[in-house]
């Protein structure tokens, strides 16, 4: 339903008028060139060329309607983390921002991105530490709260909702439901360990990969992180699930068993952990990263469940990612001992 509306002439006319008005407030004008590169059930973006350079309009669906508020807050609390924000319409979940530059993956091939990734995740981790002091404001923006103490209940809820669905609609079998119930005490132990750690909850992007990073300069200081619609307030280390998986995949070291063993990936992980080394020793930090990657499967499942709630056909096309992420908890990599 969202896609049909967001690609309609009526909607596009309304957007063009709104964008022109907001640009005028900044002394800018559209040049008439615009393009809608994608429209998905959870969001759509439209690129406009202006007298002051390229800008982006974005509309969020119901599940990600918090994103404009969160990004505006991030722009205020951590200047330079996200592209410059020009306007926000909170009621309609609309936003307008300056172009942040080319995507990271378009600037360099994967083999040339190891050092940039090390720089970026270290900077991002430092921002997470700083933003931990602003957790109330992050939650007030509507960003979902998925801290470790909440994840056991979320796991149960997902299990029961998917057990009630037919397999063709993304449901799980009785055997899978029983297996998830059996692993729940182990999962709860992971959550307890993370909750007891001295690493404070903060914003967690949850989809930080090279297509969601703009890289306009020579190093990470100029990088801008985009697409915060999967974000939550959570244990910050959960970031490493999507990030390390994506890096390993694009570098060709992600194996069929969903694991990777490559010193270059490890160096990215270690660069991320560096800003936290005053809180605990290396062995604890490494354990918490591994536990946060595992518990992060529930966060990823919840993000997809919310985004696809009104789009069952899209869920089928995507091979039911909610089920896929939930059942990842039963994979050997997730159940291997953590030292």
C-alpha positions as a LaTeX table, in Angstrom:
\begin{tabular}{lrrr}
\hline
Residue & $x$ (\AA) & $y$ (\AA) & $z$ (\AA) \\
\hline
Unk1 & 0.00 & 0.00 & 0.00 \\
Unk2 & 2.80 & 2.44 & 0.88 \\
Unk3 & 4.61 & 1.92 & $-2.42$ \\
Unk4 & 1.50 & 2.61 & $-4.49$ \\
Unk5 & 0.84 & 5.81 & $-2.55$ \\
Unk6 & 4.45 & 7.02 & $-2.53$ \\
Unk7 & 4.75 & 6.62 & $-6.29$ \\
Unk8 & 1.42 & 8.30 & $-7.09$ \\
Unk9 & 1.35 & 11.64 & $-8.90$ \\
Unk10 & $-0.68$ & 13.17 & $-6.08$ \\
Unk11 & 1.95 & 12.27 & $-3.49$ \\
Unk12 & 4.87 & 13.32 & $-5.68$ \\
Unk13 & 3.25 & 16.69 & $-6.41$ \\
Unk14 & 2.78 & 17.23 & $-2.67$ \\
Unk15 & 6.39 & 16.30 & $-1.98$ \\
Unk16 & 7.78 & 18.59 & $-4.67$ \\
Unk17 & 5.81 & 21.52 & $-3.26$ \\
Unk18 & 6.97 & 20.78 & 0.29 \\
Unk19 & 10.60 & 20.39 & $-0.76$ \\
Unk20 & 10.51 & 23.65 & $-2.72$ \\
Unk21 & 9.14 & 25.45 & 0.34 \\
Unk22 & 11.75 & 24.02 & 2.68 \\
Unk23 & 14.56 & 24.77 & 0.24 \\
Unk24 & 13.41 & 28.38 & 0.00 \\
Unk25 & 13.85 & 28.69 & 3.76 \\
Unk26 & 17.54 & 27.96 & 3.17 \\
Unk27 & 17.86 & 30.25 & 0.18 \\
Unk28 & 17.85 & 27.36 & $-2.28$ \\
Unk29 & 15.77 & 26.43 & $-5.29$ \\
Unk30 & 15.17 & 23.12 & $-7.07$ \\
Unk31 & 16.57 & 23.02 & $-10.59$ \\
Unk32 & 13.78 & 20.77 & $-11.83$ \\
Unk33 & 15.82 & 17.57 & $-11.86$ \\
Unk34 & 14.59 & 14.84 & $-9.53$ \\
Unk35 & 14.44 & 11.04 & $-9.34$ \\
Unk36 & 12.82 & 8.46 & $-7.08$ \\
Unk37 & 15.42 & 5.67 & $-7.04$ \\
Unk38 & 13.44 & 3.39 & $-4.77$ \\
Unk39 & 10.11 & 2.98 & $-3.01$ \\
Unk40 & 9.81 & 0.17 & $-0.49$ \\
Unk41 & 7.11 & $-0.62$ & 2.02 \\
Unk42 & 9.12 & 0.86 & 4.88 \\
Unk43 & 10.45 & 4.01 & 3.17 \\
Unk44 & 11.05 & 5.85 & $-0.06$ \\
Unk45 & 13.68 & 8.39 & $-1.07$ \\
Unk46 & 13.64 & 11.06 & $-3.77$ \\
Unk47 & 16.73 & 12.85 & $-5.03$ \\
Unk48 & 16.48 & 16.53 & $-5.95$ \\
Unk49 & 19.08 & 18.68 & $-7.66$ \\
Unk50 & 19.14 & 22.25 & $-6.36$ \\
Unk51 & 21.03 & 25.50 & $-6.73$ \\
Unk52 & 23.00 & 24.45 & $-3.65$ \\
Unk53 & 23.72 & 20.87 & $-4.63$ \\
Unk54 & 21.91 & 17.58 & $-4.28$ \\
Unk55 & 19.40 & 16.95 & $-1.48$ \\
Unk56 & 17.37 & 13.94 & $-0.45$ \\
Unk57 & 13.74 & 13.70 & 0.60 \\
Unk58 & 12.74 & 10.64 & 2.60 \\
Unk59 & 9.37 & 9.36 & 3.79 \\
Unk60 & 9.13 & 6.63 & 6.40 \\
Unk61 & 6.38 & 4.11 & 6.90 \\
Unk62 & 4.63 & 3.39 & 10.17 \\
Unk63 & 7.31 & 1.02 & 11.48 \\
Unk64 & 10.19 & 3.43 & 10.90 \\
Unk65 & 8.35 & 6.71 & 11.51 \\
Unk66 & 10.74 & 7.50 & 14.35 \\
Unk67 & 13.70 & 7.86 & 11.96 \\
Unk68 & 13.30 & 11.58 & 11.11 \\
Unk69 & 13.14 & 12.46 & 14.82 \\
Unk70 & 16.12 & 10.26 & 15.64 \\
Unk71 & 18.26 & 11.61 & 12.80 \\
Unk72 & 17.45 & 15.20 & 13.75 \\
Unk73 & 18.46 & 14.40 & 17.34 \\
Unk74 & 21.68 & 12.74 & 16.19 \\
Unk75 & 22.50 & 15.78 & 14.06 \\
Unk76 & 22.12 & 17.97 & 17.14 \\
Unk77 & 23.96 & 15.71 & 19.60 \\
Unk78 & 26.75 & 14.52 & 17.32 \\
Unk79 & 27.35 & 17.00 & 14.48 \\
Unk80 & 28.85 & 15.32 & 11.44 \\
Unk81 & 27.51 & 11.84 & 12.19 \\
Unk82 & 24.63 & 12.15 & 9.71 \\
Unk83 & 24.14 & 14.34 & 6.63 \\
Unk84 & 23.10 & 17.94 & 7.29 \\
Unk85 & 19.38 & 18.10 & 8.02 \\
Unk86 & 17.37 & 20.78 & 6.23 \\
Unk87 & 13.81 & 20.03 & 7.34 \\
Unk88 & 11.67 & 17.52 & 9.21 \\
Unk89 & 7.92 & 16.95 & 9.27 \\
Unk90 & 7.45 & 14.71 & 12.28 \\
Unk91 & 3.73 & 14.14 & 11.77 \\
Unk92 & 4.21 & 12.77 & 8.26 \\
Unk93 & 7.63 & 11.20 & 8.93 \\
Unk94 & 9.20 & 13.29 & 6.17 \\
Unk95 & 12.75 & 14.59 & 6.15 \\
Unk96 & 15.02 & 16.58 & 3.86 \\
Unk97 & 18.80 & 16.41 & 4.05 \\
Unk98 & 21.83 & 17.40 & 2.07 \\
Unk99 & 23.58 & 14.70 & 0.08 \\
Unk100 & 26.22 & 13.01 & 2.21 \\
Unk101 & 28.46 & 11.99 & $-0.68$ \\
Unk102 & 29.03 & 8.70 & $-2.51$ \\
Unk103 & 28.37 & 5.40 & $-0.81$ \\
Unk104 & 31.38 & 3.83 & 0.81 \\
Unk105 & 31.12 & 0.72 & $-1.37$ \\
Unk106 & 31.06 & 2.87 & $-4.52$ \\
Unk107 & 34.32 & 4.63 & $-3.62$ \\
Unk108 & 36.54 & 1.58 & $-3.12$ \\
Unk109 & 36.32 & $-2.17$ & $-3.78$ \\
Unk110 & 36.04 & $-4.41$ & $-0.68$ \\
Unk111 & 39.77 & $-5.17$ & $-0.61$ \\
Unk112 & 40.50 & $-1.45$ & $-0.25$ \\
Unk113 & 37.99 & $-0.87$ & 2.54 \\
Unk114 & 39.71 & $-2.55$ & 5.47 \\
Unk115 & 41.43 & 0.57 & 6.82 \\
Unk116 & 38.40 & 2.82 & 6.13 \\
Unk117 & 36.25 & 0.36 & 8.07 \\
Unk118 & 38.66 & 0.36 & 10.99 \\
Unk119 & 38.55 & 4.16 & 11.06 \\
Unk120 & 34.79 & 4.32 & 10.75 \\
Unk121 & 33.82 & 1.80 & 13.41 \\
Unk122 & 36.23 & 3.35 & 15.89 \\
Unk123 & 34.65 & 6.75 & 15.33 \\
Unk124 & 31.14 & 5.27 & 15.49 \\
Unk125 & 31.90 & 3.46 & 18.76 \\
Unk126 & 33.12 & 6.71 & 20.29 \\
Unk127 & 29.87 & 8.35 & 19.28 \\
Unk128 & 27.92 & 5.49 & 20.85 \\
Unk129 & 29.75 & 6.03 & 24.13 \\
Unk130 & 29.03 & 9.75 & 24.04 \\
Unk131 & 25.36 & 9.22 & 23.20 \\
Unk132 & 24.86 & 6.80 & 26.09 \\
Unk133 & 24.42 & 9.89 & 28.28 \\
Unk134 & 21.43 & 10.86 & 26.14 \\
Unk135 & 19.44 & 7.63 & 26.34 \\
Unk136 & 16.25 & 9.36 & 27.61 \\
Unk137 & 16.27 & 11.71 & 24.62 \\
Unk138 & 16.90 & 8.81 & 22.25 \\
Unk139 & 13.93 & 6.94 & 23.68 \\
Unk140 & 11.78 & 10.07 & 23.58 \\
Unk141 & 12.41 & 10.20 & 19.82 \\
Unk142 & 10.44 & 6.97 & 19.52 \\
Unk143 & 13.45 & 4.80 & 18.80 \\
Unk144 & 12.66 & 1.22 & 19.89 \\
Unk145 & 14.11 & 0.07 & 23.19 \\
Unk146 & 15.74 & $-3.33$ & 22.71 \\
Unk147 & 18.17 & $-3.51$ & 25.59 \\
Unk148 & 19.31 & $-6.90$ & 26.92 \\
Unk149 & 16.71 & $-6.97$ & 29.69 \\
Unk150 & 13.92 & $-6.80$ & 27.11 \\
Unk151 & 15.08 & $-9.38$ & 24.63 \\
Unk152 & 13.92 & $-12.57$ & 26.34 \\
Unk153 & 10.33 & $-11.34$ & 26.29 \\
Unk154 & 10.79 & $-10.27$ & 22.67 \\
Unk155 & 12.12 & $-13.72$ & 21.79 \\
Unk156 & 9.07 & $-15.36$ & 23.36 \\
Unk157 & 6.72 & $-13.03$ & 21.56 \\
Unk158 & 8.34 & $-13.68$ & 18.19 \\
Unk159 & 8.28 & $-17.42$ & 18.77 \\
Unk160 & 4.58 & $-17.46$ & 19.61 \\
Unk161 & 3.57 & $-15.14$ & 16.76 \\
Unk162 & 5.46 & $-17.20$ & 14.21 \\
Unk163 & 4.23 & $-20.48$ & 15.65 \\
Unk164 & 0.68 & $-19.28$ & 14.95 \\
Unk165 & 1.41 & $-18.60$ & 11.27 \\
Unk166 & 1.36 & $-21.10$ & 8.39 \\
Unk167 & 4.76 & $-21.90$ & 6.94 \\
Unk168 & 3.83 & $-20.15$ & 3.69 \\
Unk169 & 3.29 & $-16.93$ & 5.64 \\
Unk170 & 6.59 & $-17.09$ & 7.49 \\
Unk171 & 5.53 & $-19.36$ & 10.34 \\
Unk172 & 7.78 & $-21.82$ & 12.15 \\
Unk173 & 7.21 & $-25.50$ & 12.75 \\
Unk174 & 6.32 & $-27.02$ & 16.10 \\
Unk175 & 9.80 & $-28.55$ & 16.18 \\
Unk176 & 11.48 & $-25.19$ & 15.62 \\
Unk177 & 9.29 & $-23.58$ & 18.28 \\
Unk178 & 10.28 & $-26.31$ & 20.73 \\
Unk179 & 13.95 & $-25.86$ & 19.87 \\
Unk180 & 13.67 & $-22.11$ & 20.46 \\
Unk181 & 11.97 & $-22.75$ & 23.78 \\
Unk182 & 14.77 & $-25.12$ & 24.74 \\
Unk183 & 17.45 & $-22.55$ & 23.91 \\
Unk184 & 15.67 & $-19.75$ & 25.78 \\
Unk185 & 17.51 & $-20.26$ & 29.12 \\
Unk186 & 20.83 & $-20.03$ & 27.28 \\
Unk187 & 19.63 & $-16.90$ & 25.49 \\
Unk188 & 18.54 & $-15.44$ & 28.83 \\
Unk189 & 22.02 & $-16.07$ & 30.20 \\
Unk190 & 23.53 & $-14.17$ & 27.28 \\
Unk191 & 21.21 & $-11.26$ & 27.98 \\
Unk192 & 22.04 & $-11.28$ & 31.69 \\
Unk193 & 25.75 & $-11.18$ & 30.89 \\
Unk194 & 25.28 & $-8.22$ & 28.54 \\
Unk195 & 23.02 & $-6.39$ & 31.00 \\
Unk196 & 25.61 & $-6.78$ & 33.76 \\
Unk197 & 28.42 & $-5.41$ & 31.61 \\
Unk198 & 29.66 & $-1.84$ & 32.23 \\
Unk199 & 28.88 & $-0.98$ & 28.59 \\
Unk200 & 25.90 & 1.36 & 28.70 \\
Unk201 & 22.97 & 1.16 & 26.31 \\
Unk202 & 23.11 & 3.61 & 23.43 \\
Unk203 & 21.91 & 4.05 & 19.89 \\
Unk204 & 22.57 & 0.97 & 17.77 \\
Unk205 & 22.22 & 1.40 & 13.99 \\
Unk206 & 21.64 & $-2.34$ & 13.37 \\
Unk207 & 22.24 & $-2.11$ & 9.61 \\
Unk208 & 25.65 & $-0.48$ & 9.38 \\
Unk209 & 27.14 & $-1.62$ & 6.07 \\
Unk210 & 28.96 & 0.05 & 3.21 \\
Unk211 & 25.78 & 1.14 & 1.40 \\
Unk212 & 24.65 & 3.04 & 4.50 \\
Unk213 & 27.85 & 5.04 & 4.86 \\
Unk214 & 28.58 & 8.10 & 2.74 \\
Unk215 & 32.31 & 8.57 & 2.12 \\
Unk216 & 33.00 & 11.99 & 0.58 \\
Unk217 & 36.54 & 12.51 & 1.83 \\
Unk218 & 39.87 & 10.83 & 2.40 \\
Unk219 & 39.11 & 9.36 & 5.81 \\
Unk220 & 36.33 & 8.56 & 8.27 \\
Unk221 & 36.17 & 12.07 & 9.72 \\
Unk222 & 34.01 & 13.19 & 6.80 \\
Unk223 & 31.88 & 10.04 & 6.64 \\
Unk224 & 28.15 & 10.30 & 7.23 \\
Unk225 & 25.93 & 7.41 & 8.32 \\
Unk226 & 22.47 & 7.15 & 6.74 \\
Unk227 & 19.35 & 4.95 & 6.94 \\
Unk228 & 18.67 & 4.71 & 10.67 \\
Unk229 & 15.27 & 3.02 & 10.30 \\
Unk230 & 16.47 & $-0.23$ & 11.91 \\
Unk231 & 18.06 & 1.54 & 14.86 \\
Unk232 & 17.27 & 0.88 & 18.50 \\
Unk233 & 18.43 & 1.85 & 21.95 \\
Unk234 & 20.27 & $-1.30$ & 22.94 \\
Unk235 & 23.60 & $-2.79$ & 23.88 \\
Unk236 & 25.88 & $-1.00$ & 21.41 \\
Unk237 & 27.83 & $-4.12$ & 20.47 \\
Unk238 & 24.81 & $-5.49$ & 18.58 \\
Unk239 & 26.04 & $-3.34$ & 15.71 \\
Unk240 & 28.68 & $-5.96$ & 15.01 \\
Unk241 & 26.15 & $-8.53$ & 13.77 \\
Unk242 & 25.16 & $-6.77$ & 10.55 \\
Unk243 & 28.46 & $-4.93$ & 10.14 \\
Unk244 & 30.87 & $-7.85$ & 10.39 \\
Unk245 & 28.58 & $-10.14$ & 8.39 \\
Unk246 & 28.37 & $-7.59$ & 5.59 \\
Unk247 & 32.09 & $-6.86$ & 5.56 \\
Unk248 & 32.90 & $-10.58$ & 5.45 \\
Unk249 & 30.33 & $-11.23$ & 2.72 \\
Unk250 & 31.55 & $-8.48$ & 0.41 \\
Unk251 & 35.17 & $-9.48$ & 1.01 \\
Unk252 & 34.36 & $-13.05$ & 0.02 \\
Unk253 & 35.23 & $-14.59$ & 3.40 \\
Unk254 & 31.68 & $-15.29$ & 4.63 \\
Unk255 & 31.33 & $-19.07$ & 4.65 \\
Unk256 & 28.33 & $-21.28$ & 3.94 \\
Unk257 & 28.01 & $-22.04$ & 7.66 \\
Unk258 & 27.49 & $-18.28$ & 8.28 \\
Unk259 & 30.86 & $-17.84$ & 9.94 \\
Unk260 & 34.09 & $-16.12$ & 9.01 \\
Unk261 & 37.64 & $-16.47$ & 10.23 \\
Unk262 & 39.80 & $-13.73$ & 8.82 \\
Unk263 & 42.29 & $-11.50$ & 10.65 \\
Unk264 & 41.15 & $-8.48$ & 8.64 \\
Unk265 & 37.61 & $-8.83$ & 9.95 \\
Unk266 & 39.02 & $-9.30$ & 13.44 \\
Unk267 & 40.94 & $-6.03$ & 13.10 \\
Unk268 & 37.73 & $-4.19$ & 12.24 \\
Unk269 & 36.10 & $-5.69$ & 15.33 \\
Unk270 & 39.07 & $-4.74$ & 17.48 \\
Unk271 & 39.05 & $-1.18$ & 16.11 \\
Unk272 & 35.40 & $-0.95$ & 17.11 \\
Unk273 & 36.18 & $-2.14$ & 20.63 \\
Unk274 & 39.10 & 0.24 & 21.17 \\
Unk275 & 36.96 & 3.10 & 22.59 \\
Unk276 & 35.60 & 0.66 & 25.21 \\
Unk277 & 38.92 & $-0.73$ & 26.44 \\
Unk278 & 38.86 & 1.39 & 29.59 \\
Unk279 & 35.74 & $-0.47$ & 30.74 \\
Unk280 & 36.93 & $-4.08$ & 30.73 \\
Unk281 & 39.71 & $-6.37$ & 29.61 \\
Unk282 & 39.93 & $-7.76$ & 26.10 \\
Unk283 & 38.49 & $-11.19$ & 26.92 \\
Unk284 & 35.31 & $-9.66$ & 28.35 \\
Unk285 & 34.88 & $-7.28$ & 25.43 \\
Unk286 & 35.27 & $-10.11$ & 22.93 \\
Unk287 & 32.74 & $-12.22$ & 24.81 \\
Unk288 & 30.20 & $-9.41$ & 24.88 \\
Unk289 & 30.61 & $-8.78$ & 21.16 \\
Unk290 & 29.88 & $-12.43$ & 20.46 \\
Unk291 & 26.87 & $-12.46$ & 22.77 \\
Unk292 & 25.52 & $-9.22$ & 21.32 \\
Unk293 & 25.85 & $-10.65$ & 17.81 \\
Unk294 & 23.76 & $-13.64$ & 18.89 \\
Unk295 & 21.07 & $-11.72$ & 20.74 \\
Unk296 & 21.04 & $-9.32$ & 17.80 \\
Unk297 & 19.26 & $-11.99$ & 15.75 \\
Unk298 & 16.12 & $-11.08$ & 17.70 \\
Unk299 & 16.60 & $-7.38$ & 17.00 \\
Unk300 & 16.97 & $-8.06$ & 13.29 \\
Unk301 & 13.85 & $-10.23$ & 13.29 \\
Unk302 & 11.86 & $-7.52$ & 15.05 \\
Unk303 & 12.99 & $-4.87$ & 12.56 \\
Unk304 & 11.80 & $-6.95$ & 9.63 \\
Unk305 & 8.56 & $-7.88$ & 11.39 \\
Unk306 & 7.71 & $-4.22$ & 11.91 \\
Unk307 & 8.78 & $-3.13$ & 8.43 \\
Unk308 & 6.85 & $-5.88$ & 6.64 \\
Unk309 & 3.74 & $-5.95$ & 8.84 \\
Unk310 & 1.61 & $-4.43$ & 6.09 \\
Unk311 & 3.39 & $-6.13$ & 3.19 \\
Unk312 & 2.99 & $-9.93$ & 3.34 \\
Unk313 & 3.74 & $-10.28$ & $-0.37$ \\
Unk314 & 7.08 & $-8.54$ & 0.10 \\
Unk315 & 7.89 & $-10.89$ & 2.99 \\
Unk316 & 7.35 & $-13.83$ & 0.65 \\
Unk317 & 9.59 & $-12.25$ & $-1.99$ \\
Unk318 & 12.30 & $-11.77$ & 0.64 \\
Unk319 & 11.93 & $-15.40$ & 1.77 \\
Unk320 & 10.50 & $-14.48$ & 5.16 \\
Unk321 & 13.41 & $-12.68$ & 6.86 \\
Unk322 & 11.65 & $-12.60$ & 10.26 \\
Unk323 & 11.69 & $-16.38$ & 10.40 \\
Unk324 & 15.19 & $-16.53$ & 8.97 \\
Unk325 & 16.63 & $-14.25$ & 11.63 \\
Unk326 & 14.78 & $-15.92$ & 14.49 \\
Unk327 & 15.89 & $-19.39$ & 13.45 \\
Unk328 & 19.47 & $-18.15$ & 13.17 \\
Unk329 & 19.54 & $-18.67$ & 16.95 \\
Unk330 & 19.50 & $-22.41$ & 16.25 \\
Unk331 & 22.46 & $-22.35$ & 13.88 \\
Unk332 & 25.75 & $-23.90$ & 15.03 \\
Unk333 & 27.55 & $-20.54$ & 15.06 \\
Unk334 & 25.00 & $-19.16$ & 17.53 \\
Unk335 & 25.14 & $-22.19$ & 19.82 \\
Unk336 & 28.91 & $-22.65$ & 19.88 \\
Unk337 & 30.51 & $-22.15$ & 23.31 \\
Unk338 & 31.58 & $-18.62$ & 24.14 \\
Unk339 & 34.77 & $-18.30$ & 26.11 \\
\hline
\end{tabular}
